[in-house]
Coordinates of C-alpha atoms in Angstrom, one line a residue:
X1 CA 179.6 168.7 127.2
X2 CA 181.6 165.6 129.1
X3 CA 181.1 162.3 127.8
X4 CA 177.7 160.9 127.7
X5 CA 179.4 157.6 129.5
X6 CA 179.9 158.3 133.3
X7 CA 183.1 157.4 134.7
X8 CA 182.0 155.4 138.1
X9 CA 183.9 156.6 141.3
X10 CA 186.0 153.3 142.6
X11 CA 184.0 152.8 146.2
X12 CA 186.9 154.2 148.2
X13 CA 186.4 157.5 146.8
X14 CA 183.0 157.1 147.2
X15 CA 183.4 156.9 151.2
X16 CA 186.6 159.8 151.1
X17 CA 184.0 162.2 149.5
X18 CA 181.0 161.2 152.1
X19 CA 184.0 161.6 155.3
X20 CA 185.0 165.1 153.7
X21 CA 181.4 165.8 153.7
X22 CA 180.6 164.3 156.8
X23 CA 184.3 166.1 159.0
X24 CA 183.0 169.0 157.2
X25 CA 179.2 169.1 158.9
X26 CA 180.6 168.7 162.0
X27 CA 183.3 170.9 162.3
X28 CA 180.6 173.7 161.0
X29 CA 177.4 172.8 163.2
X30 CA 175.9 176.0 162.7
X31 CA 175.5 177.6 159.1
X32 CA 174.9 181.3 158.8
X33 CA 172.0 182.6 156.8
X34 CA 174.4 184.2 154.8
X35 CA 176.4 181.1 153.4
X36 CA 173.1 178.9 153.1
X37 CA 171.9 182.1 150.8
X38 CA 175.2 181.7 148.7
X39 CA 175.2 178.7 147.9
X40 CA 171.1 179.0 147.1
X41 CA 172.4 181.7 144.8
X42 CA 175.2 179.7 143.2
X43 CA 172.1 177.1 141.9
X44 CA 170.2 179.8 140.9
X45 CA 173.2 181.2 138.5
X46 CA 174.1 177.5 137.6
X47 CA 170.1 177.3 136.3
X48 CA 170.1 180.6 134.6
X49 CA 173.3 180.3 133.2
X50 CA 172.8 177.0 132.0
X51 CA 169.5 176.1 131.1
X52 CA 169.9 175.7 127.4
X53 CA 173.0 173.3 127.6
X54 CA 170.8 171.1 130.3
X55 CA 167.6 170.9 128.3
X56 CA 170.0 169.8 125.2
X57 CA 171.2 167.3 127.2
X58 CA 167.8 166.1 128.4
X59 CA 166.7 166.2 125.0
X60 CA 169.8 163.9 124.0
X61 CA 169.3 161.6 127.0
X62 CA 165.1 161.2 126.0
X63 CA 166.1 161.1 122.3
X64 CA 162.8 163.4 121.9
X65 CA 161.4 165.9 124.8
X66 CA 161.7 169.5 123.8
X67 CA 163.3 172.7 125.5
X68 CA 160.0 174.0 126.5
X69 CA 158.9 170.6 128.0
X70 CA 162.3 171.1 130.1
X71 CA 162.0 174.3 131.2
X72 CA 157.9 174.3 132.3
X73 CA 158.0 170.7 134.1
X74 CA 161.9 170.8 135.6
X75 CA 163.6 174.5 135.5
X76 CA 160.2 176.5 135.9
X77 CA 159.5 174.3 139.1
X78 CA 163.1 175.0 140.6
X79 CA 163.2 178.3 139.8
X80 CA 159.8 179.0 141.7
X81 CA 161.4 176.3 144.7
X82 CA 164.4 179.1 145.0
X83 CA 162.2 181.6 145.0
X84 CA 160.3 181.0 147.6
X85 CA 163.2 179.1 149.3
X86 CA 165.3 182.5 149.1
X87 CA 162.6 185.0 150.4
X88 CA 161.1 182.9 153.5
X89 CA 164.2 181.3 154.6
X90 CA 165.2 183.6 157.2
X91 CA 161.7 183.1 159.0
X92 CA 162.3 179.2 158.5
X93 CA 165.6 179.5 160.7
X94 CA 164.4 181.1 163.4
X95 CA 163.9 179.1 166.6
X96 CA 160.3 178.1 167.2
X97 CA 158.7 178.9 170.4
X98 CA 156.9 176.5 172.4
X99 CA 154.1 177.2 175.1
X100 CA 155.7 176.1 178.3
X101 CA 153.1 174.1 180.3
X102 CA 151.9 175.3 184.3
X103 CA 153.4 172.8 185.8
X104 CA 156.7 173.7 184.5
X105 CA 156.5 177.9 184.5
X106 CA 158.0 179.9 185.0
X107 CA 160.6 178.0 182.5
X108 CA 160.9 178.7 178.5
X109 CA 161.1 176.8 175.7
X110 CA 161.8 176.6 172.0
X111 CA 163.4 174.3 169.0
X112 CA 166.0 175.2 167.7
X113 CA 166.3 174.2 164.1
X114 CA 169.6 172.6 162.9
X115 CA 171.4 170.9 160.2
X116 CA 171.3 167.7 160.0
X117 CA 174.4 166.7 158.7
X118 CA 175.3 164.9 155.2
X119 CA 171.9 164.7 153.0
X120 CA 172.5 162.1 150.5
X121 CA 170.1 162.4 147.2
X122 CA 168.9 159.5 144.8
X123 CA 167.6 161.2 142.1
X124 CA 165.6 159.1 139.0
X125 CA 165.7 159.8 135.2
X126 CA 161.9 161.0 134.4
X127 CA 162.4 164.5 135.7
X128 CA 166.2 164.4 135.3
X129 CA 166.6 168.3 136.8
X130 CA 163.7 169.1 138.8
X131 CA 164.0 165.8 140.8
X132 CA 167.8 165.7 141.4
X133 CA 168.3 170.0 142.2
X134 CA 164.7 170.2 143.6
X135 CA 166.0 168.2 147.2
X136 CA 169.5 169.8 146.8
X137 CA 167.9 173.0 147.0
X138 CA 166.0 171.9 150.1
X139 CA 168.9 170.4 152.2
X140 CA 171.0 173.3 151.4
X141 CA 168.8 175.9 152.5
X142 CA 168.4 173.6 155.8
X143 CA 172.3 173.7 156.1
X144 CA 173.4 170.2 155.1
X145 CA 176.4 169.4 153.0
X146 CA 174.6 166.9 150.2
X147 CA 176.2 164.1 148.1
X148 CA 173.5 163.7 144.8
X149 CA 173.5 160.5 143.1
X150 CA 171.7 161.3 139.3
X151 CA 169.9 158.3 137.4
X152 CA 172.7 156.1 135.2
X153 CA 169.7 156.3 132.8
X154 CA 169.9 160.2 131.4
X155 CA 173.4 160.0 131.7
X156 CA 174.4 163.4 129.9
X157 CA 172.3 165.4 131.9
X158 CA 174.0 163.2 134.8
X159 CA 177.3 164.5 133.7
X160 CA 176.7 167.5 132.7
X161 CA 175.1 168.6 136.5
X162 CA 178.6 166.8 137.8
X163 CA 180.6 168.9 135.7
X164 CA 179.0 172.3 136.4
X165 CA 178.2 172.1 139.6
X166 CA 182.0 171.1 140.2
X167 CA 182.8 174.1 139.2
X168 CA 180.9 176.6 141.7
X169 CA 180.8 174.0 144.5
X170 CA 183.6 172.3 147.0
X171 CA 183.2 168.3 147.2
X172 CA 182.5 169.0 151.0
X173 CA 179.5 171.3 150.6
X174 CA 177.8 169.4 147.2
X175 CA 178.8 166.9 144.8
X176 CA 177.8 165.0 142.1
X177 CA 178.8 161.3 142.1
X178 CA 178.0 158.9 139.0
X179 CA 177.5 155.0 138.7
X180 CA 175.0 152.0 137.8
X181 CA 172.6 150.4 139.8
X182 CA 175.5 148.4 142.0
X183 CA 176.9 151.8 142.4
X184 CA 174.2 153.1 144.0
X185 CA 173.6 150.0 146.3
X186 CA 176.8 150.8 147.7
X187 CA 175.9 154.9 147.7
X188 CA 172.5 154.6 149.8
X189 CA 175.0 152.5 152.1
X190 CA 176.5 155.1 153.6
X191 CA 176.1 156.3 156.6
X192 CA 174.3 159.3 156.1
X193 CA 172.3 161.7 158.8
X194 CA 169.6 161.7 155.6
X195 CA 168.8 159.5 152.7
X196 CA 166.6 161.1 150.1
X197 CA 165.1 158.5 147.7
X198 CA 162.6 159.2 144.6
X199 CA 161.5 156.0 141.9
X200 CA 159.8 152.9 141.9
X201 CA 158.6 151.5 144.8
X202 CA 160.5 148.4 144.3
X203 CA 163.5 149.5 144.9
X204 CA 162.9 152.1 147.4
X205 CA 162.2 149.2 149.8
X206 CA 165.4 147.8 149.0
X207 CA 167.0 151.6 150.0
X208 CA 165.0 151.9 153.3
X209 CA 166.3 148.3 154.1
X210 CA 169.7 149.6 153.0
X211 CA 169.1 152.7 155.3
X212 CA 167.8 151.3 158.2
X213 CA 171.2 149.3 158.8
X214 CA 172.7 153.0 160.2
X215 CA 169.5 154.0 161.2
X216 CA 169.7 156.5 158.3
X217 CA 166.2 158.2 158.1
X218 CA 164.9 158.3 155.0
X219 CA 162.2 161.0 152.7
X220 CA 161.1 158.0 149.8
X221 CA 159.3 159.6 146.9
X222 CA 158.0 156.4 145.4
X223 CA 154.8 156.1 143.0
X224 CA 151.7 153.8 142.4
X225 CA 148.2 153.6 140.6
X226 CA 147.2 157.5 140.9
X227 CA 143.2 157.1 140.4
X228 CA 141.0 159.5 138.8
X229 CA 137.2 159.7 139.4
X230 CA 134.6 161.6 137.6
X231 CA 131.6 161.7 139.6
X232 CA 127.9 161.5 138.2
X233 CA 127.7 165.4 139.1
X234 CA 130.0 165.8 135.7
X235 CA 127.8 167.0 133.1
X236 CA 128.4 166.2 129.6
X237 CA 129.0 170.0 128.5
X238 CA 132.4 169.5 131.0
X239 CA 133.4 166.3 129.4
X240 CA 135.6 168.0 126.9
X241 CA 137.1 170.1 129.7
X242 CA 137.7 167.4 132.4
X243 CA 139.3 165.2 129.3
X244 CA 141.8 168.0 128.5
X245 CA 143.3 168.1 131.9
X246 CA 142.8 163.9 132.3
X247 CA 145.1 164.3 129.2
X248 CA 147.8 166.5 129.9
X249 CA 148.1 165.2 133.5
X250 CA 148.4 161.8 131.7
X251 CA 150.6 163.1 128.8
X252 CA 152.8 165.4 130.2
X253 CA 156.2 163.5 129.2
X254 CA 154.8 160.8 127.7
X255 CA 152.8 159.7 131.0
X256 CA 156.4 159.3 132.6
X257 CA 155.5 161.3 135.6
X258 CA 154.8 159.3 139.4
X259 CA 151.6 161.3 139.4
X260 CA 150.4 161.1 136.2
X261 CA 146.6 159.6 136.2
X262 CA 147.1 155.9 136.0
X263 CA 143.6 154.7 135.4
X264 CA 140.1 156.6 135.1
X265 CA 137.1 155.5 137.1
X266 CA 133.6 157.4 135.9
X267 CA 129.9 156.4 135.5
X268 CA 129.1 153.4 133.8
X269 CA 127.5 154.2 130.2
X270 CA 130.0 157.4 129.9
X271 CA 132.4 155.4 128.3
X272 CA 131.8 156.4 124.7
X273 CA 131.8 160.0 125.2
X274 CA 134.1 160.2 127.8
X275 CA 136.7 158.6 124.7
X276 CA 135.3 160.8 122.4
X277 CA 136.4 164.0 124.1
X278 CA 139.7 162.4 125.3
X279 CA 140.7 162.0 121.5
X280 CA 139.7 165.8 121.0
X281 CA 141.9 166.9 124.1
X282 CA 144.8 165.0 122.7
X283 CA 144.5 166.3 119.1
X284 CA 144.0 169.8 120.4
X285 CA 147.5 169.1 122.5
X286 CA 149.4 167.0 119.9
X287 CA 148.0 167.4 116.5
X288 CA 151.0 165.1 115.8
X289 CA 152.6 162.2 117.8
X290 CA 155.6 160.9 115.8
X291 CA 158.2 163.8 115.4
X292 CA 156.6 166.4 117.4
X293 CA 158.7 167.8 119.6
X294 CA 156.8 168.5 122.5
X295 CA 155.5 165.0 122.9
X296 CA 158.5 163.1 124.8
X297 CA 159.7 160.3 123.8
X298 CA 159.9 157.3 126.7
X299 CA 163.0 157.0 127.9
X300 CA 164.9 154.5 126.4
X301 CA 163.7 150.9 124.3
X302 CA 163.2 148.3 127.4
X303 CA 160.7 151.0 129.2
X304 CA 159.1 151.5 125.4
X305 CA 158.9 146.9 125.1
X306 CA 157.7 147.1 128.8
X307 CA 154.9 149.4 127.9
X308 CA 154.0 147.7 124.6
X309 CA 153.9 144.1 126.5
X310 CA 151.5 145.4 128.8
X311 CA 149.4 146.5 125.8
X312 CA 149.4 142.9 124.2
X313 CA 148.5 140.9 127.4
X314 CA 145.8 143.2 128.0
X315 CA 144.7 142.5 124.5
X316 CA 145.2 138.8 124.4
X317 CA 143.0 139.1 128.0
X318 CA 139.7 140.5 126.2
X319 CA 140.1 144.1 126.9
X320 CA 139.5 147.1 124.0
X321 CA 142.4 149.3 122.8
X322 CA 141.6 152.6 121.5
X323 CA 144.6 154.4 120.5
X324 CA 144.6 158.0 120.2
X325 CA 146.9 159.2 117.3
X326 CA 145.6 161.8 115.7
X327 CA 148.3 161.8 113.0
X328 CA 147.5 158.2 111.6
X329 CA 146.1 157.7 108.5
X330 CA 143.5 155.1 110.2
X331 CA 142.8 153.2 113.1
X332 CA 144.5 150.2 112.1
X333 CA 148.0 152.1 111.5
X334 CA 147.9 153.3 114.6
X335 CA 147.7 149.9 116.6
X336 CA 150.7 148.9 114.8
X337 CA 152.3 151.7 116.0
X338 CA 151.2 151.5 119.9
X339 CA 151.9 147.9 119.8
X340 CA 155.2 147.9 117.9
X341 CA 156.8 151.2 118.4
X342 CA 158.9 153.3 116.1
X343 CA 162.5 154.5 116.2
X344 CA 161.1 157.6 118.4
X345 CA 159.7 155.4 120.7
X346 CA 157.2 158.1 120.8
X347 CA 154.6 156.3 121.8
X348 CA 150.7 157.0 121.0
X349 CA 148.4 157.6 123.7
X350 CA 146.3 154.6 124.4
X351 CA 143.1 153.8 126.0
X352 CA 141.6 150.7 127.3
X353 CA 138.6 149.5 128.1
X354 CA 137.3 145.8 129.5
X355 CA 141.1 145.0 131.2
X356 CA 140.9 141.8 133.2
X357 CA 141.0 142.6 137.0
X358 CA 144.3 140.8 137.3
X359 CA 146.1 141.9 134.0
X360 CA 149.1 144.2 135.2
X361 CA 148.0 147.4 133.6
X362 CA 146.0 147.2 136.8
X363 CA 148.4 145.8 138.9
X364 CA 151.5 147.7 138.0
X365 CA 152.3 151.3 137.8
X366 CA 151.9 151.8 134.1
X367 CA 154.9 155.2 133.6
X368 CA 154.2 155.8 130.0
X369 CA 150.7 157.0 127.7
X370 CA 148.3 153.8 128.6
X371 CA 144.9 154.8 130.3
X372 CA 142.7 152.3 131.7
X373 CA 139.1 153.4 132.0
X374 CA 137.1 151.3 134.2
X375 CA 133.1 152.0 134.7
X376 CA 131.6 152.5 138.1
X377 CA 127.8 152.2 139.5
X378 CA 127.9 153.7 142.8
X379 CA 130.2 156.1 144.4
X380 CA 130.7 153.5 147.0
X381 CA 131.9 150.9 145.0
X382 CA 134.6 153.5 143.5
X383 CA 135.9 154.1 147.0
X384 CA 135.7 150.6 147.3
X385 CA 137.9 149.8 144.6
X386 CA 140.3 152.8 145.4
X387 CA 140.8 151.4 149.0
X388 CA 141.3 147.6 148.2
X389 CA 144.7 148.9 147.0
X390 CA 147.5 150.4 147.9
X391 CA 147.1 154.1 149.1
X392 CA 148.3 156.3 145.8
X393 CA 150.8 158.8 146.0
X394 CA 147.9 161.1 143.8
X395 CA 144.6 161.2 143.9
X396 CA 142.3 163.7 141.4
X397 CA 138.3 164.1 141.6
X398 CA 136.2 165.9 138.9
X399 CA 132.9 166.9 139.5
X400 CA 130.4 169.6 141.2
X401 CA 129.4 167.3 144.1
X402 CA 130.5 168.7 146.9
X403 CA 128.9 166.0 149.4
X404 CA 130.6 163.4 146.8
X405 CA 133.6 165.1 146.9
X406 CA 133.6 165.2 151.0
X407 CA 133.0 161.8 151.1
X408 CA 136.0 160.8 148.5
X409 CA 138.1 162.8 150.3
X410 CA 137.1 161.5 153.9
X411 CA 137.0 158.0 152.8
X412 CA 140.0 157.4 151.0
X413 CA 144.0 158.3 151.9
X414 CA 146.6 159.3 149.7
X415 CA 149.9 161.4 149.5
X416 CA 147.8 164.7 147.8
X417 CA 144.5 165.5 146.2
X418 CA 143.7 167.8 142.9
X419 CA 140.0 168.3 142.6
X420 CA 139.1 169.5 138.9
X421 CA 142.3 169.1 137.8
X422 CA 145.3 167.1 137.5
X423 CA 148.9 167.8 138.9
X424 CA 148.6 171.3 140.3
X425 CA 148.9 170.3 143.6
X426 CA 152.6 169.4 143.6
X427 CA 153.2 173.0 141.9
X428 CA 151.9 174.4 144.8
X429 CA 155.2 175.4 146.6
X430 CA 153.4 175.4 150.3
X431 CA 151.7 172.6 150.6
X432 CA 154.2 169.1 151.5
X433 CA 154.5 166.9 148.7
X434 CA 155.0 163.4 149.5
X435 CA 153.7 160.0 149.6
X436 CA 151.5 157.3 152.4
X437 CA 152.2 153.8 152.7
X438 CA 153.6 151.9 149.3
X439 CA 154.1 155.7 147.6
X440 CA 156.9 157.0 149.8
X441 CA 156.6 158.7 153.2
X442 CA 158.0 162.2 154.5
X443 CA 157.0 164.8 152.3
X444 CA 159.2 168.0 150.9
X445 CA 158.3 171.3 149.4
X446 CA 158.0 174.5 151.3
X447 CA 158.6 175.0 155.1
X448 CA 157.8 170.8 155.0
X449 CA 160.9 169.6 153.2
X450 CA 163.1 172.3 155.3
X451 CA 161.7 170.9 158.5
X452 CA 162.0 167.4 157.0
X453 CA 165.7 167.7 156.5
X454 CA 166.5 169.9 159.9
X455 CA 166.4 168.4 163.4
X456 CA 164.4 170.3 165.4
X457 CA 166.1 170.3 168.5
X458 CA 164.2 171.1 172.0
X459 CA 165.7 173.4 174.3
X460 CA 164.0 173.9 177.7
X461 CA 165.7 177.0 179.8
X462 CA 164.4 176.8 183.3
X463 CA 164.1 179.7 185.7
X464 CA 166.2 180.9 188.7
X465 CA 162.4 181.1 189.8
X466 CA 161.6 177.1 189.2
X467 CA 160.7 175.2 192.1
X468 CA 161.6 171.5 190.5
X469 CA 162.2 171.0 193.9
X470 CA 159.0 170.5 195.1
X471 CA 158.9 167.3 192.9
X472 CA 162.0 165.7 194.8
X473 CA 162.0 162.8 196.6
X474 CA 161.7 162.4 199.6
X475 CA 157.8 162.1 199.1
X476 CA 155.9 163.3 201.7
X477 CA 152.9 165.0 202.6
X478 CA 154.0 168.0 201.0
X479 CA 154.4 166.4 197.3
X480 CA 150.9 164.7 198.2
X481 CA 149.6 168.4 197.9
X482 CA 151.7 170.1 195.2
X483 CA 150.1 167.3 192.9
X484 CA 146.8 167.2 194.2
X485 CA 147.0 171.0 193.4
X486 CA 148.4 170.0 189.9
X487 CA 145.7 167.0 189.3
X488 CA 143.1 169.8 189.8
X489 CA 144.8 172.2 187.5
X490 CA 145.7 170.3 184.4

């Protein structure tokens, strides 16, 4: 493996690589089937080739998140993502037709899809594979040549994916390029025909800013406070079934996921056993917290102190922290250890109850194993509280309501919906995953991300037959006819 310290590009070979990239897109406007399929291929090998020296270096770079973690939440997702990319990519290229109007028959008309150019990809550290290859994969099946900027936070999975896909790919079809966060301010610079963005919404407003000085368009994946409602149509028997997938949706990687659950809304006076069975999903999951291997660890120790301070203002505030660690010797041992850490900095699962309304657990995106649980009376005053903030990128709804389920998902917007379950819907390879408003916009997956990063380009072929004529000045009685005919026909 190459060093775990990445050597940073100086900034004029930064812009060489883009103009090779970009000289390179426009001397080859059109790209076959065939090489787009090749180079589909050549990610696919990379993957199967490779997968055990990238989860070791994801495990290095999370200190603890194990090779099956890896391969279900990033490599299991590409593979399926080249799959399907592979087998309905020829449809996807084929030019659209469009119904030509009366007024303008007997002409034809269609969009032709093309690349768009250079696709530049900002790629975050949670999902360290899946997130950087999982665009890749989509630009180059759309034809673009792609620069890939990986997180300076895994930064041996980071090298490692420079180093191997140097090896099967030319700089001017798809490179890896390394640096820190002043790096990167200078990478989502560029001039590209495509800026995709996934992480914090913070700084993706400081990239579409960035973008929007050469009118780059821009896909932002970004996150927020993903809520989860159980409805009063939840019976108590599912309790123990709706906490089991409230918990791995919140669990999976240590809650380091932008659509992990970020707080829990249910009935008021549910509270109690809603906790109860929560603690029974997690045991059945992780029997043990602190050196199990399939419970990650958070990423590195400022993300592990920013989790912990949100803990002890939320205490000092009046709210109730129940930690779930089923591997303490007793409840007091297993505060320490939510609220202090260990040298894991695999971090218990925590839930509270009672947070003050402005205490940042419920202001902030929380990214780790925290899960506030806040008691509703009335389905309307859970919309309410759902829509007095920004629109989530997730939103999940358990319950056999379906009038309360209709009127959740009428009421309130958000970048996707999983009813009875958390997650699934962003495994779902044809349906558009992406965010509204404060969690990203443009969406990806599927024939959505291929469109996304194609332009779609209208060709209209008119007939030898057209009589355009007819609308030509001068205007006379004669035009006074053809669109009275028209008004009358439209």
């Amino acid at each position: 493996m190459t060093s775990s310290t990445p050597a940073i590009p100086p900034l004029a070979s930064l812009r060489l690589l883009f103009d090779a990239q970009q000289r390179a897109s426009r001397a080859q406007v059109e790209v076959p089937l065939a090489l787009r399929r090749d180079r589909l291929l050549r990610v696919k090998a990379l993957l199967d080739d490779n997968a055990g020296a990238l989860a070791r270096a994801v495990h290095a770079d999370f200190g603890v998140r194990s090779a099956q973690l890896t391969e279900i939440a990033d490599l299991f997702v590409l593979r399926t993502l080249l799959s399907n990319t592979l087998k309905k990519l020829p449809q996807w290229m084929k030019p659209v037709k469009v119904r030509t109007p009366l007024y303008l028959q007997p002409s034809r008309a269609y969009l032709q899809r093309q690349p768009l150019g250079v696709v530049g990809v900002v790629s975050p550290w949670n999902y360290p594979l899946q997130l950087a290859l999982g665009p890749v994969i989509t630009a180059l099946a759309a034809g673009n040549r792609v620069m890939l900027k990986p997180s300076e936070l895994t930064p041996q999975t980071s090298a490692l994916l420079a180093e191997l896909i140097g090896k099967v790919f030319a700089p001017e079809e798809l490179c890896v390029v390394q640096g820190d966060g002043g790096f990167s301010a200078e990478f989502v610079s560029l001039p590209f025909d495509h800026l995709f963005f996934t992480g914090s919404t913070a700084v993706g407003r400081k990239v579409a800013a960035a973008a929007a000085a050469n009118l780059t368009p821009t896909t932002l994946e970004l996150g927020g406070k993903s809520p989860c409602l159980i409805d009063a149509s939840c019976a108590p028997a599912d309790l123990d079934s709706v906490a089991l997938k409230i918990a791995h949706g919140k669990l999976l990687n240590a809650g380091q996921t932008c659509i992990a659950p970020d707080y829990v809304l249910l009935p008021r006076g549910r509270e109690a056993a809603f906790a109860a069975a929560f603690a029974r999903a997690v045991a059945r999951l992780f029997p043990v917290i602190v050196g199990n291997p399939d419970y990650a660890a958070i990423i590195n120790t400022r993300q592990h102190e920013r989790l912990q301070a949100l803990l002890v203002q939320a205490a000092a505030q009046g709210a109730r922290l129940q930690v779930i660690d089923p591997g303490a010797l007793n409840a007091s041992d297993a505060l320490i250890a939510a609220t202090a850490g260990n040298s894991s900095r695999q971090m218990a699962p925590v839930l509270v109850f009672g947070a003050a309304a402005d205490c940042r657990l419920l202001q902030e995106e929380i990214f780790g194993p925290i899960l506030p649980v806040l008691p509703y009376d009335t389905l309307e005053q859970a919309i309410g509280y759902i829509n007095a903030r920004p629109r989530p990128l997730a939103l999940y709804c358990f319950g056999s309501d379906k009038a309360a389920r209709a009127q959740l998902l009428a009421r309130t917007v958000s970048g996707g919906v999983t009813v009875n379950d958390t997650l699934m819907h962003i495994a779902h390879e044809n349906l558009p995953f992406g965010g509204v408003g404060e969690s990203g916009w443009g969406a990806y997956h599927g024939e959505a991300g291929f469109v996304r990063l194609t332009q779609q380009k209208p060709v209209l072929v008119q007939s030898k037959w057209a009589r355009g004529d007819l609308f030509y000045p001068p205007y006379g009685k004669r035009f006074g006819r053809v669109i009275g005919l028209l008004k009358r026909l439209i």
